[in-house]
mmCIF file of C-alpha atoms in Angstrom:
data_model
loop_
_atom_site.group_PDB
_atom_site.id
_atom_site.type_symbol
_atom_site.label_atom_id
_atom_site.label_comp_id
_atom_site.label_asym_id
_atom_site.label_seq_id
_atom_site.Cartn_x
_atom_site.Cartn_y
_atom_site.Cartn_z
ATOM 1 C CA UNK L 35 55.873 82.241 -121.274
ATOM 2 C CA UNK L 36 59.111 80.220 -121.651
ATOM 3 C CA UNK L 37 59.614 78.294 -124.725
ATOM 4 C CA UNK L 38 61.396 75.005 -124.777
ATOM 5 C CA UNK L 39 63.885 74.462 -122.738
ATOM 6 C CA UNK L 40 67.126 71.932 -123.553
ATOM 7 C CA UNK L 41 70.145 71.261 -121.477
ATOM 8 C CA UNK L 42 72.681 70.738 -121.717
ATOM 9 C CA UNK L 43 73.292 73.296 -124.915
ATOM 10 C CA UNK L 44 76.685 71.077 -125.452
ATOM 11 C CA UNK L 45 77.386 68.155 -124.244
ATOM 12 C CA UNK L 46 80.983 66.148 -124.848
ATOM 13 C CA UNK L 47 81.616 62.768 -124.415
ATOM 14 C CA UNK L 48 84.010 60.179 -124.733
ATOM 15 C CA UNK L 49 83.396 57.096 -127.072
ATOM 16 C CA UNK L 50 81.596 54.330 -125.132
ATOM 17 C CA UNK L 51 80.229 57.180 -122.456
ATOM 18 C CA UNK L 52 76.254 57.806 -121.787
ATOM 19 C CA UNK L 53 74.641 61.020 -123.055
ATOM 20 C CA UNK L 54 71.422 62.450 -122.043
ATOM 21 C CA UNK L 55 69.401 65.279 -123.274
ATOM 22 C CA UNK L 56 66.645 66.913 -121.475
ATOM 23 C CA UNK L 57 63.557 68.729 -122.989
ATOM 24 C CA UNK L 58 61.486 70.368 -121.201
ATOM 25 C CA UNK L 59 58.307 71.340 -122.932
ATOM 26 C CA UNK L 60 56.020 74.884 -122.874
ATOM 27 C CA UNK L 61 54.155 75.665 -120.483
ATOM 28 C CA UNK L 62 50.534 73.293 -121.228
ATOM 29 C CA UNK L 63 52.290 71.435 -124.192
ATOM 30 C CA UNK L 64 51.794 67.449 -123.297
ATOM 31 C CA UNK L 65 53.935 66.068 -126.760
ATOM 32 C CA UNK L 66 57.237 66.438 -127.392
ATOM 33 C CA UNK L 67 59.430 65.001 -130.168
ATOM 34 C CA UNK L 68 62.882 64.792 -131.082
ATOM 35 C CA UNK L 69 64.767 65.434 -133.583
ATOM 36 C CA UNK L 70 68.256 65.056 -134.990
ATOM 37 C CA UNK L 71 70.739 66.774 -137.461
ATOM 38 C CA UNK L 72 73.801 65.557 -138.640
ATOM 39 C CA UNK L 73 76.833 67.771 -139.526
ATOM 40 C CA UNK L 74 76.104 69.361 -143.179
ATOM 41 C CA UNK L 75 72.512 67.516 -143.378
ATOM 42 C CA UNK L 76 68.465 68.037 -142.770
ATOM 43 C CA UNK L 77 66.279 67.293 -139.863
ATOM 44 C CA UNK L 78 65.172 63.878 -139.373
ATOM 45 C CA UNK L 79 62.515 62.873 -137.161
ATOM 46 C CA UNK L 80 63.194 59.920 -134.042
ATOM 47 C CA UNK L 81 60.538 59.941 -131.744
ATOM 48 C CA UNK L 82 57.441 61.405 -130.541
ATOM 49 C CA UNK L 83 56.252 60.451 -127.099
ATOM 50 C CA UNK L 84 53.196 62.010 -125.095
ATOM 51 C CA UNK L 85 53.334 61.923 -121.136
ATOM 52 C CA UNK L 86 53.966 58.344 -119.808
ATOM 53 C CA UNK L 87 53.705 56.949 -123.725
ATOM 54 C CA UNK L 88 55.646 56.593 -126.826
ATOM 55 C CA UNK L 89 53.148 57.150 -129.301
ATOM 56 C CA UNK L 90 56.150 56.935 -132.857
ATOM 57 C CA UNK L 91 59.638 55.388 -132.670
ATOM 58 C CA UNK L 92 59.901 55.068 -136.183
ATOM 59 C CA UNK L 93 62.562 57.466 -136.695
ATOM 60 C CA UNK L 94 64.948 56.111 -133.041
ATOM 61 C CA UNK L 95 67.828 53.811 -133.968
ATOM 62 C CA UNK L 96 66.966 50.158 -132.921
ATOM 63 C CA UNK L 97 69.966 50.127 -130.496
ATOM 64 C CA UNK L 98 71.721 52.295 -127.998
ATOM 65 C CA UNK L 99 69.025 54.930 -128.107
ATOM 66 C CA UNK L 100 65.862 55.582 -125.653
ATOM 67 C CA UNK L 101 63.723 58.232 -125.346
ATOM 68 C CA UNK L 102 61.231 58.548 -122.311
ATOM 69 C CA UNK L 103 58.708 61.544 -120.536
ATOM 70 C CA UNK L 104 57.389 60.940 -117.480
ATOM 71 C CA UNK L 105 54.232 61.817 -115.352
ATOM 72 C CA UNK L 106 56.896 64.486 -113.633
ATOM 73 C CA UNK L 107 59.784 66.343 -114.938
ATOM 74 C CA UNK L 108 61.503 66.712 -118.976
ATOM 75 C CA UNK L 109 61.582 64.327 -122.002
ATOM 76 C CA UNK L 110 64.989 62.574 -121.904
ATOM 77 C CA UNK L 111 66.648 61.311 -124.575
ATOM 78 C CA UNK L 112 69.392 58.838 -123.577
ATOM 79 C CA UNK L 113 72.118 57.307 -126.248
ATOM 80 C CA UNK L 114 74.603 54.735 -124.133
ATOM 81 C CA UNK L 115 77.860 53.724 -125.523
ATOM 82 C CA UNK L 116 78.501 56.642 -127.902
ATOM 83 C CA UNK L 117 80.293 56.612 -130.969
ATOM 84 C CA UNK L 118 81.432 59.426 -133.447
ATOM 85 C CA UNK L 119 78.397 58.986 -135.729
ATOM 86 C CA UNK L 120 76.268 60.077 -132.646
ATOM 87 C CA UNK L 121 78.015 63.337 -132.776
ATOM 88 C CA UNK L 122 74.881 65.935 -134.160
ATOM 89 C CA UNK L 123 72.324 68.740 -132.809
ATOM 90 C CA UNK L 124 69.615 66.963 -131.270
ATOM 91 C CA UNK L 125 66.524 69.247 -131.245
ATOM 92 C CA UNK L 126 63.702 68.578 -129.213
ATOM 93 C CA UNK L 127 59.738 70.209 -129.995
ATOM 94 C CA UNK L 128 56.928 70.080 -127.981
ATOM 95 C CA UNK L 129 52.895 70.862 -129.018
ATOM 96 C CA UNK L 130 49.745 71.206 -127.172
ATOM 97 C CA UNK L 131 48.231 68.921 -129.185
ATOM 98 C CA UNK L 132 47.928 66.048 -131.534
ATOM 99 C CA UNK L 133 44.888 66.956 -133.627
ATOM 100 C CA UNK L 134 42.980 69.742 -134.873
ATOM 101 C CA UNK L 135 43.571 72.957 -137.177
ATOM 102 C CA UNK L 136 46.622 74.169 -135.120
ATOM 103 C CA UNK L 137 49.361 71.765 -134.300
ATOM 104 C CA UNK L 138 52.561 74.028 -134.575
ATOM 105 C CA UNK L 139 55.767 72.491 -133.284
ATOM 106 C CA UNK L 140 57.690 74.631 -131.114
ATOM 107 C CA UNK L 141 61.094 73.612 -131.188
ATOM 108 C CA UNK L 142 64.043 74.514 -128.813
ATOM 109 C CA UNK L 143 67.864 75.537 -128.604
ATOM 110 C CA UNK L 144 68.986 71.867 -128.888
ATOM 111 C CA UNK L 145 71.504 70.397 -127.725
ATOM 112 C CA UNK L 146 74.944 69.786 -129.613
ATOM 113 C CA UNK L 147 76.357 66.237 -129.360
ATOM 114 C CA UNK L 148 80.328 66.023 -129.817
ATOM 115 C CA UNK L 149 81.633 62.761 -129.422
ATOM 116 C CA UNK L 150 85.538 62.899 -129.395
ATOM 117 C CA UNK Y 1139 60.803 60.339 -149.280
ATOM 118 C CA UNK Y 1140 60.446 63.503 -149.918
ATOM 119 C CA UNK Y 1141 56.365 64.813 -150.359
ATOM 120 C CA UNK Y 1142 57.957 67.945 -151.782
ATOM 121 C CA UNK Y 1143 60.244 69.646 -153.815
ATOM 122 C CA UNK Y 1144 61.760 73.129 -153.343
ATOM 123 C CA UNK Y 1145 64.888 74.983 -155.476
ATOM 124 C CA UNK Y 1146 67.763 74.537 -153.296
ATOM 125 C CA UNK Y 1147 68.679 78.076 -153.152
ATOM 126 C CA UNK Y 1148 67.513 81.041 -154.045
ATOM 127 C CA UNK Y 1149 68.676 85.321 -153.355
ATOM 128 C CA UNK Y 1150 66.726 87.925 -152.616
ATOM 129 C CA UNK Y 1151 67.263 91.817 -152.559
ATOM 130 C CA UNK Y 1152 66.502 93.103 -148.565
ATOM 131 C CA UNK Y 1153 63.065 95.300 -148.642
ATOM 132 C CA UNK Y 1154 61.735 92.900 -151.892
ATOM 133 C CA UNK Y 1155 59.644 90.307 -151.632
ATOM 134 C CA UNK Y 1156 60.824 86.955 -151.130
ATOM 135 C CA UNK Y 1157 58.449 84.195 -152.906
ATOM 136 C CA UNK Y 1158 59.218 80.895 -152.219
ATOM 137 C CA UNK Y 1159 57.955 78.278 -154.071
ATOM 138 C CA UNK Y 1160 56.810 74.612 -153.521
ATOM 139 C CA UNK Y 1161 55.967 71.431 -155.667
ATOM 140 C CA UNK Y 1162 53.349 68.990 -153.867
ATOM 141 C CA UNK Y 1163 52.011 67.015 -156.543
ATOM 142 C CA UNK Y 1164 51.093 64.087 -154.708
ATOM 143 C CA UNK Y 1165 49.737 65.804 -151.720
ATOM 144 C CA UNK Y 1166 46.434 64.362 -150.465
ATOM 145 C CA UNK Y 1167 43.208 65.680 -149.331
ATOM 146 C CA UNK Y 1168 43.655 65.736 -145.554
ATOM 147 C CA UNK Y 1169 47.228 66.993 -145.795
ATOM 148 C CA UNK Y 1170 48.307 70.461 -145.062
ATOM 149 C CA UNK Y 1171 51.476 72.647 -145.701
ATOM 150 C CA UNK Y 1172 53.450 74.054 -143.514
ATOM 151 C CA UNK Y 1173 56.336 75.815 -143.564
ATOM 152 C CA UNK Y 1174 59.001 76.209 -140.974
ATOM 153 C CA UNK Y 1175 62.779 77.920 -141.424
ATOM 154 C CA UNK Y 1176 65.820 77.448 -139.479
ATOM 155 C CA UNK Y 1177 68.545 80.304 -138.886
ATOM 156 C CA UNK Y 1178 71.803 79.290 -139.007
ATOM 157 C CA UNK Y 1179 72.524 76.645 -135.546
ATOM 158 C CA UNK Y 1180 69.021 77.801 -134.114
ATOM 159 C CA UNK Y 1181 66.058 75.387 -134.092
ATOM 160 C CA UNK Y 1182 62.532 75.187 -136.502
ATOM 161 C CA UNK Y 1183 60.691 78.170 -136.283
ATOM 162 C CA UNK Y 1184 56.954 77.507 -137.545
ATOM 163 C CA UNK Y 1185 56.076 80.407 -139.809
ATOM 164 C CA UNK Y 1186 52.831 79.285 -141.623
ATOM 165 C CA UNK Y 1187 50.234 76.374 -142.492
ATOM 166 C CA UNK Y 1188 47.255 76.154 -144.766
ATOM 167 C CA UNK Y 1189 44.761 73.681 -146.007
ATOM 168 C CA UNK Y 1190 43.216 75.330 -149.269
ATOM 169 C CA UNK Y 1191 43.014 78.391 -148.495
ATOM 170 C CA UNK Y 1192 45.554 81.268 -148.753
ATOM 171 C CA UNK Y 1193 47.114 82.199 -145.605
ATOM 172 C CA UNK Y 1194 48.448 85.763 -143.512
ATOM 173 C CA UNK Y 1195 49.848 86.417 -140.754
ATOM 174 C CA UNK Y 1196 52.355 88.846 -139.319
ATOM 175 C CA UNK Y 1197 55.448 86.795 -140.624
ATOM 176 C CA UNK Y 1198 54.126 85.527 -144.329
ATOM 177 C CA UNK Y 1199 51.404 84.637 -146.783
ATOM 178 C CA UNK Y 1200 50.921 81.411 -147.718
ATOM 179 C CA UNK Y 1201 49.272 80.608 -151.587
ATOM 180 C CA UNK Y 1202 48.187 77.367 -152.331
ATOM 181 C CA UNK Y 1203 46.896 76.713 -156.081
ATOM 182 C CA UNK Y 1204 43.427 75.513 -156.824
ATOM 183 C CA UNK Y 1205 44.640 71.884 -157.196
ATOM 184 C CA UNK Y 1206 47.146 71.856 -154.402
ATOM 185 C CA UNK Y 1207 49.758 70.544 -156.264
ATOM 186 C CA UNK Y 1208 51.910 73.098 -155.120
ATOM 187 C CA UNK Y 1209 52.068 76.620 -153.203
ATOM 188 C CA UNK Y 1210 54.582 80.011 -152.440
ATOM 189 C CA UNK Y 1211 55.898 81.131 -149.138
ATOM 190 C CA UNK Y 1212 55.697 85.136 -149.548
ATOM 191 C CA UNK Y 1213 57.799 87.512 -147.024
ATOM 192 C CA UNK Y 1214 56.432 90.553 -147.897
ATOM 193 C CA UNK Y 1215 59.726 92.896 -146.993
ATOM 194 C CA UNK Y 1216 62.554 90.414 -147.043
ATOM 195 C CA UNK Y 1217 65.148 91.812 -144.040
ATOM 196 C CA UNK Y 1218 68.563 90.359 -143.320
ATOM 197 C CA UNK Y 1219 67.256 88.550 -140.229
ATOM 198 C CA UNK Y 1220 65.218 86.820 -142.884
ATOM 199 C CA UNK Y 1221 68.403 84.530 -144.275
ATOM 200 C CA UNK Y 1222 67.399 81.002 -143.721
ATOM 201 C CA UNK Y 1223 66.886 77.511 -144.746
ATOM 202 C CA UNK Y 1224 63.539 77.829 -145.329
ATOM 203 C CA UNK Y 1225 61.220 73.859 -145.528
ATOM 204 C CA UNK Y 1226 57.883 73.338 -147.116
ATOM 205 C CA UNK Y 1227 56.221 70.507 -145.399
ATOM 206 C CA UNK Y 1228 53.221 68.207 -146.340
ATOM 207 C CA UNK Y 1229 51.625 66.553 -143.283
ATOM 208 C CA UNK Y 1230 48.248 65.083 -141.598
ATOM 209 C CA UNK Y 1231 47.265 67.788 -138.981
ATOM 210 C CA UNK Y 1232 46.661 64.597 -137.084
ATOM 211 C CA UNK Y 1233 49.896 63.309 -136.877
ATOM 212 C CA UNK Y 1234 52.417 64.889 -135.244
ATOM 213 C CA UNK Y 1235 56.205 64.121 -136.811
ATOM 214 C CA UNK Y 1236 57.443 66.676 -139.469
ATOM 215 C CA UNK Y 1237 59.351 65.268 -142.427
ATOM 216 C CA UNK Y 1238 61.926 67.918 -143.068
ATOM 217 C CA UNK Y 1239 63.554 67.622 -146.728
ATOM 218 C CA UNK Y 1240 66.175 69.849 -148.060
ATOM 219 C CA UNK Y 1241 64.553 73.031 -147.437
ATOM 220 C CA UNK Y 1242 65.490 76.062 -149.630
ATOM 221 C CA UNK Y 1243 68.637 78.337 -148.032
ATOM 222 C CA UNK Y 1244 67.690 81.739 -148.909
ATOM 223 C CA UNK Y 1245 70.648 84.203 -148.589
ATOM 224 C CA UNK Y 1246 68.290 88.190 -148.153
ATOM 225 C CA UNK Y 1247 71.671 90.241 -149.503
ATOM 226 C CA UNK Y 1248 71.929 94.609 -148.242
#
């Protein structure tokens, strides 16, 4: 049973260039969130979207940044017109469900961001 | 803001027990703890959650006090693998972001 999937690992781009991450959930997991870290700093929380929806934003910067998961294929996080500051690990989790005793996050690789 | 508070750092002798402890004074009654680590680069790895009750399985034990105002992450035989920044968590089971805080780097030492 593969666990969560992200690709790129490492992604570089120029200031002013699109980035997008993919995420591709376990197998049977219908929420994923993201996440990001910044050099020398914790984990802080952006979005958590369920197939089709966005169900929390609160944590997604109010510009350049979008996050989306379709019917078909991974979670994509998309940040257009990079800047340095953008430059982190983005790490993406995905559960089976929202409720109940057992909601573990299962987070994968991520993805590391270097904007030069 | 933080829901909890953990010691930023904290050694431990490999083949000891590590205990690992957390303040949740303000946590509420539908809240649980978890705990998750992260090894060096790699994402969260969920090791534990509880409610009240204290917790086992293969990776830790999990004690919560009587009150809940705070609880200790045991790993039983500490092993170098074990290094870590390990975070206590306080969340609705219902909800699904995690609030990640400092987290407590544990260095297991040969």
């Amino acid at each position: 049973n593969a666990g969560v999937m992200q690709n790129p690992r490492h992604l570089v781009r120029r200031r002013g260039q699109e980035a997008r991450l993919r995420c591709s959930p376990m197998k049977g997991h219908s929420h994923v969130y993201w996440y990001r870290q910044l050099p020398e700093e914790g984990l802080k929380f952006m979005v958590y979207l369920q197939k089709e929806n966005i169900i929390d934003e609160s944590g997604m910067p109010k510009e350049r940044f979008s996050a989306e998961f379709p019917k078909e294929g991974p979670s994509i996080l998309r940040i257009q017109q990079v800047v340095r500051g953008d430059s982190a690990a983005y790490f993406c989790a995905s559960s089976a469900t929202s409720g109940g005793d057992r909601n573990e996050q299962f987070f994968g690789p991520g993805t590391r961001l270097t904007v030069l | 803001d933080a829901k909890t508070t953990q010691p930023p750092s904290m050694d431990c002798a490999e083949g000891r027990a590590a205990n690992l402890p957390c303040n949740h004074s303000t946590i509420s009654g539908n809240e649980y703890v978890y705990w998750y680590r992260q090894i060096h680069s790699q994402g969260p790895q969920y090791i534990i959650h509880g409610l009240k009750n204290n917790e086992t399985n293969e990776m830790a034990s999990l004690i919560i006090t009587e009150d809940r105002k705070s609880s200790t992450l045991i790993l039983p035989h500490a092993t170098l693998r074990d290094t870590a920044v390990y975070y206590c968590i306080v969340r609705e089971a219902t909800w699904g972001k995690l609030q990640f805080g400092a987290g407590t780097q544990v260095v297991v030492t040969p």
